[in-house]
Short mmCIF file of C-alpha atoms in Angstrom, two decimals:
data_model
loop_
_atom_site.label_atom_id
_atom_site.label_comp_id
_atom_site.label_asym_id
_atom_site.label_seq_id
_atom_site.Cartn_x
_atom_site.Cartn_y
_atom_site.Cartn_z
CA MET H 688 80.76 123.18 121.83
CA ALA H 689 80.61 121.12 125.35
CA GLY H 690 77.10 119.37 124.03
CA HIS H 691 78.81 118.37 120.66
CA SER H 692 82.13 117.39 122.25
CA LYS H 693 80.11 115.10 124.65
CA TRP H 694 77.83 113.56 121.83
CA LYS H 695 81.28 112.58 119.73
CA ASN H 696 82.39 110.62 122.49
CA ILE H 697 79.37 108.90 123.28
CA GLN H 698 79.66 108.31 119.08
CA HIS H 699 82.91 107.09 119.22
CA ARG H 700 81.81 104.30 121.89
CA LYS H 701 79.30 103.68 119.51
CA ASN H 702 81.82 103.35 116.96
CA ARG H 703 83.52 100.18 118.10
CA GLN H 704 80.46 98.67 118.69
CA ASP H 705 79.56 98.95 115.08
CA VAL H 706 83.35 98.11 114.09
CA ALA H 707 82.13 94.65 115.30
CA ARG H 708 79.54 94.28 112.70
CA GLY H 709 82.04 95.88 110.27
CA LYS H 710 80.19 98.67 109.49
CA ILE H 711 81.88 101.46 110.24
CA PHE H 712 84.73 100.05 107.51
CA THR H 713 82.39 101.04 105.03
CA LYS H 714 82.37 104.54 105.52
CA LEU H 715 85.97 104.83 106.51
CA SER H 716 87.01 102.98 103.07
CA ARG H 717 84.34 105.80 101.26
CA GLU H 718 86.42 108.59 102.85
CA ILE H 719 89.66 107.11 101.87
CA TYR H 720 88.48 106.63 98.58
CA VAL H 721 87.11 110.61 97.96
CA ALA H 722 90.50 111.87 99.67
CA ALA H 723 92.78 109.94 97.48
CA ARG H 724 90.46 110.80 94.44
CA GLN H 725 90.42 114.58 95.07
CA GLY H 726 94.35 115.12 96.55
CA GLY H 727 95.96 111.81 95.13
CA GLY H 728 97.32 108.69 96.63
CA ASP H 729 100.35 110.00 98.47
CA PRO H 730 99.33 110.57 102.16
CA ASP H 731 102.49 112.63 103.06
CA THR H 732 101.29 115.21 100.64
CA ASN H 733 97.59 114.44 101.23
CA GLN H 734 96.06 115.51 104.66
CA ARG H 735 92.53 114.42 104.35
CA LEU H 736 93.55 110.88 103.46
CA ARG H 737 96.32 110.89 105.93
CA LEU H 738 93.21 111.13 108.52
CA ALA H 739 91.43 109.03 106.51
CA ILE H 740 94.49 106.09 106.94
CA GLN H 741 95.16 107.07 110.50
CA LYS H 742 91.37 106.86 111.47
CA ALA H 743 91.06 103.31 109.66
CA LYS H 744 93.94 101.78 111.34
CA SER H 745 93.24 103.23 114.85
CA ALA H 746 89.41 101.53 113.98
CA ASN H 747 91.68 97.81 113.18
CA MET H 748 90.68 98.54 109.58
CA PRO H 749 93.02 95.72 107.93
CA ASN H 750 95.68 96.87 105.86
CA ASP H 751 94.19 95.13 102.35
CA ASN H 752 91.56 96.71 102.89
CA ILE H 753 93.05 100.20 102.78
CA GLU H 754 95.37 99.13 99.52
CA ARG H 755 92.31 97.75 97.95
CA THR H 756 90.33 101.58 98.87
CA LEU H 757 93.05 103.36 97.35
CA LYS H 758 93.89 101.23 94.29
CA LYS H 759 89.96 101.47 93.14
CA ALA H 760 90.11 105.56 93.89
CA LEU H 761 93.22 105.73 91.56
CA GLY H 762 91.67 103.86 88.87
CA GLU H 763 94.32 100.46 89.22
CA THR H 764 90.84 97.98 89.54
CA GLU H 765 87.05 98.81 89.23
CA GLY H 766 84.79 99.79 92.14
CA ASP H 767 81.82 101.94 92.86
CA HIS H 768 82.06 105.81 92.09
CA TYR H 769 81.12 108.12 95.41
CA GLU H 770 80.25 111.52 94.93
CA GLU H 771 80.84 114.07 98.22
CA ILE H 772 77.60 116.07 98.79
CA THR H 773 76.70 117.91 102.13
CA TYR H 774 72.96 118.46 103.45
CA GLU H 775 71.76 121.30 105.40
CA GLY H 776 68.91 121.30 108.14
CA TYR H 777 67.26 122.10 111.64
CA GLY H 778 66.28 119.90 114.63
CA PRO H 779 64.57 120.39 117.12
CA ALA H 780 64.12 124.09 118.74
CA GLY H 781 65.94 125.34 115.34
CA VAL H 782 68.98 123.30 115.74
CA ALA H 783 71.64 123.92 113.03
CA VAL H 784 72.56 120.59 111.06
CA LEU H 785 75.46 119.46 108.90
CA VAL H 786 75.47 116.32 106.95
CA GLU H 787 78.29 115.04 104.97
CA VAL H 788 76.99 111.76 102.95
CA LEU H 789 79.46 110.19 100.61
CA THR H 790 77.50 108.11 97.99
CA ASP H 791 77.40 106.04 94.79
CA ASN H 792 73.17 107.28 94.41
CA ARG H 793 72.29 110.60 94.62
CA ASN H 794 68.67 110.38 94.29
CA ARG H 795 68.74 107.71 97.42
CA ALA H 796 70.34 109.81 99.47
CA ALA H 797 68.30 112.59 99.27
CA ALA H 798 65.23 110.75 99.68
CA ASP H 799 66.78 108.95 102.35
CA ILE H 800 68.13 112.15 104.55
CA ARG H 801 64.97 114.24 103.68
CA HIS H 802 62.76 111.01 105.56
CA ILE H 803 65.59 111.14 108.39
CA PHE H 804 65.00 114.61 109.23
CA SER H 805 61.08 114.33 108.55
CA LYS H 806 60.30 111.11 110.84
CA GLN H 807 62.57 112.63 113.57
CA GLY H 808 60.81 115.87 113.96
CA GLY H 809 63.77 118.23 111.78
CA ASN H 810 63.32 120.03 108.44
CA LEU H 811 66.11 119.36 105.31
CA GLY H 812 66.57 123.30 104.30
CA GLU H 813 68.39 124.92 101.55
CA ALA H 814 71.95 124.82 100.74
CA GLY H 815 73.22 127.29 102.72
CA CYS H 816 70.97 128.13 104.89
CA VAL H 817 73.32 126.81 108.30
CA ALA H 818 76.60 126.12 106.73
CA TRP H 819 77.41 129.92 108.04
CA MET H 820 77.04 128.83 111.96
CA PHE H 821 79.90 126.51 111.28
CA GLU H 822 83.83 126.91 111.15
CA ARG H 823 86.60 124.12 110.27
CA LYS H 824 88.53 123.27 112.67
CA GLY H 825 90.99 120.49 114.08
CA VAL H 826 89.78 119.02 116.98
CA LEU H 827 91.96 116.47 119.12
CA THR H 828 90.01 114.51 122.31
CA VAL H 829 91.78 113.63 125.21
CA ASP H 830 90.55 110.59 127.60
CA ARG H 831 91.59 112.23 131.17
CA GLU H 832 91.69 108.63 132.50
CA LYS H 833 94.58 107.47 130.19
CA THR H 834 96.91 110.66 130.21
CA ASP H 835 99.64 110.58 133.33
CA LEU H 836 99.54 114.43 132.31
CA ASP H 837 97.28 116.85 134.68
CA GLU H 838 95.28 119.09 133.20
CA ASP H 839 97.80 122.46 133.20
CA SER H 840 100.21 120.65 131.58
CA VAL H 841 97.91 119.42 128.93
CA MET H 842 96.59 122.76 128.17
CA MET H 843 99.85 124.66 128.82
CA SER H 844 101.63 122.06 125.99
CA ALA H 845 98.46 122.62 123.69
CA LEU H 846 98.78 126.08 123.89
CA ASP H 847 102.70 126.87 123.14
CA ALA H 848 102.16 124.53 120.36
CA GLY H 849 99.37 126.55 118.75
CA ALA H 850 96.04 125.83 119.85
CA GLU H 851 93.23 128.08 119.74
CA ASP H 852 91.27 126.83 122.24
CA PHE H 853 91.31 124.21 125.47
CA GLU H 854 87.54 122.81 127.35
CA SER H 855 87.89 120.12 129.99
CA SER H 856 85.42 118.35 130.88
CA SER H 857 84.04 115.56 133.30
CA ASP H 858 85.79 112.55 131.20
CA SER H 859 87.91 114.36 128.59
CA PHE H 860 89.87 117.38 127.44
CA ASP H 861 88.97 118.83 123.74
CA ILE H 862 91.80 121.21 122.07
CA THR H 863 90.59 123.44 119.06
CA THR H 864 93.41 124.12 116.33
CA SER H 865 93.32 126.06 113.04
CA VAL H 866 93.05 123.62 110.17
CA GLU H 867 96.72 124.42 109.26
CA ASP H 868 97.93 123.92 112.92
CA PHE H 869 96.38 120.82 113.16
CA GLU H 870 99.52 118.66 112.97
CA THR H 871 101.91 120.50 114.64
CA VAL H 872 99.63 121.06 117.87
CA LYS H 873 99.04 116.84 117.77
CA GLU H 874 102.87 115.76 116.75
CA ALA H 875 103.51 118.53 119.71
CA LEU H 876 101.53 116.70 122.18
CA GLU H 877 101.99 113.13 120.95
CA ASN H 878 105.71 113.70 121.75
CA GLU H 879 104.95 114.23 125.41
CA GLY H 880 103.03 110.88 125.30
CA VAL H 881 99.61 112.30 124.97
CA SER H 882 97.50 110.00 122.91
CA PHE H 883 93.62 110.73 121.62
CA THR H 884 90.34 109.14 121.45
CA ALA H 885 89.87 111.34 118.37
CA ALA H 886 92.13 113.58 116.49
CA ASP H 887 89.33 114.81 113.22
CA ILE H 888 89.26 117.53 110.93
CA THR H 889 85.60 119.04 112.04
CA MET H 890 83.09 121.43 111.88
CA VAL H 891 82.49 123.17 114.97
CA PRO H 892 79.57 125.61 115.70
CA GLN H 893 79.97 128.91 116.51
CA ASN H 894 77.44 129.19 118.97
CA THR H 895 75.36 126.46 120.56
CA VAL H 896 71.50 125.95 121.05
CA PRO H 897 70.18 124.51 124.77
CA LEU H 898 68.24 121.51 124.72
CA ALA H 899 66.52 120.14 127.46
CA GLY H 900 63.73 117.37 128.08
CA GLU H 901 61.95 116.06 124.75
CA ASP H 902 63.47 118.27 122.66
CA ALA H 903 67.20 116.66 123.82
CA LYS H 904 65.92 113.04 123.32
CA ARG H 905 64.70 114.09 119.76
CA MET H 906 67.98 115.51 118.58
CA LEU H 907 69.94 112.51 119.79
CA LYS H 908 67.36 109.83 118.10
CA LEU H 909 67.88 112.29 114.90
CA MET H 910 71.59 112.52 115.40
CA GLU H 911 72.10 108.87 115.85
CA ALA H 912 69.28 108.15 112.77
CA LEU H 913 71.62 110.48 110.36
CA GLU H 914 74.78 108.68 111.51
CA ASP H 915 73.11 104.97 111.07
CA ASN H 916 72.61 105.56 107.10
CA ASP H 917 75.22 103.63 105.36
CA ASP H 918 75.49 107.37 103.18
CA VAL H 919 76.53 109.28 105.84
CA GLN H 920 80.04 109.90 106.72
CA ASN H 921 79.63 112.90 109.23
CA VAL H 922 77.05 115.07 110.96
CA TYR H 923 77.67 118.00 113.11
CA ALA H 924 75.33 119.93 114.73
CA ASN H 925 75.44 123.02 117.57
CA PHE H 926 73.27 121.63 120.29
CA ASP H 927 74.05 121.62 123.86
CA ILE H 928 72.49 119.50 126.39
CA ASP H 929 73.52 118.83 129.82
CA ASP H 930 75.85 115.98 130.49
CA SER H 931 73.68 113.72 132.74
CA GLN H 932 71.03 113.15 130.19
CA LEU H 933 73.82 112.36 127.62
CA GLU H 934 75.41 110.37 129.83
CA ASN H 935 71.83 108.44 130.48
CA TYR H 936 71.04 108.17 126.38
#
């Protein structure tokens, strides 16, 4: 998951820019809304809601916004209603792409996603065409420069707590867990003073497609175009691109 993981780090940097425009607050509000609608308004018993609120707070979203969204989700105030849709397709060189959408207009979202795939050299596929290539996992990302612990210490602590995998890159550690063990591993590392640049339940590809040159550039443009769409919450893809090409993007 090296290329995909590296892209997520770039995305987090872009998200910090989005915060200044307030754009990311809209997506975070929708995630809180749907999580509360599906699993109730108590974050202690609703893992998805708990993670959504944590992400909102880490992005410095005001508590008033969070409370207002929860009230809408629980029917205490009027507001838009969102539905959750997953689109599947292919990018350059057959890269598998999953797009998670939260929208108040299904027809608009479908047209927009189809247009983005077509414009950026991809193809929107049928339901189920690529979902089998991904597994839902917990992923914790640690900034190497922001932890006092060395690689071996973080790795051993993660594995001892139940992590399934540990990957090291030039600027981060990526820890993969089962969904069930995600919070146990996260809490164990936090107790040792480890903080995370990202802590999500996400879709991890089972294998990757190496990309370079124009295919790599086209894939990154497709990813960015999808993530810039207001209805899109998450984009997952199974590409692997050399770090140097990602760094310069």
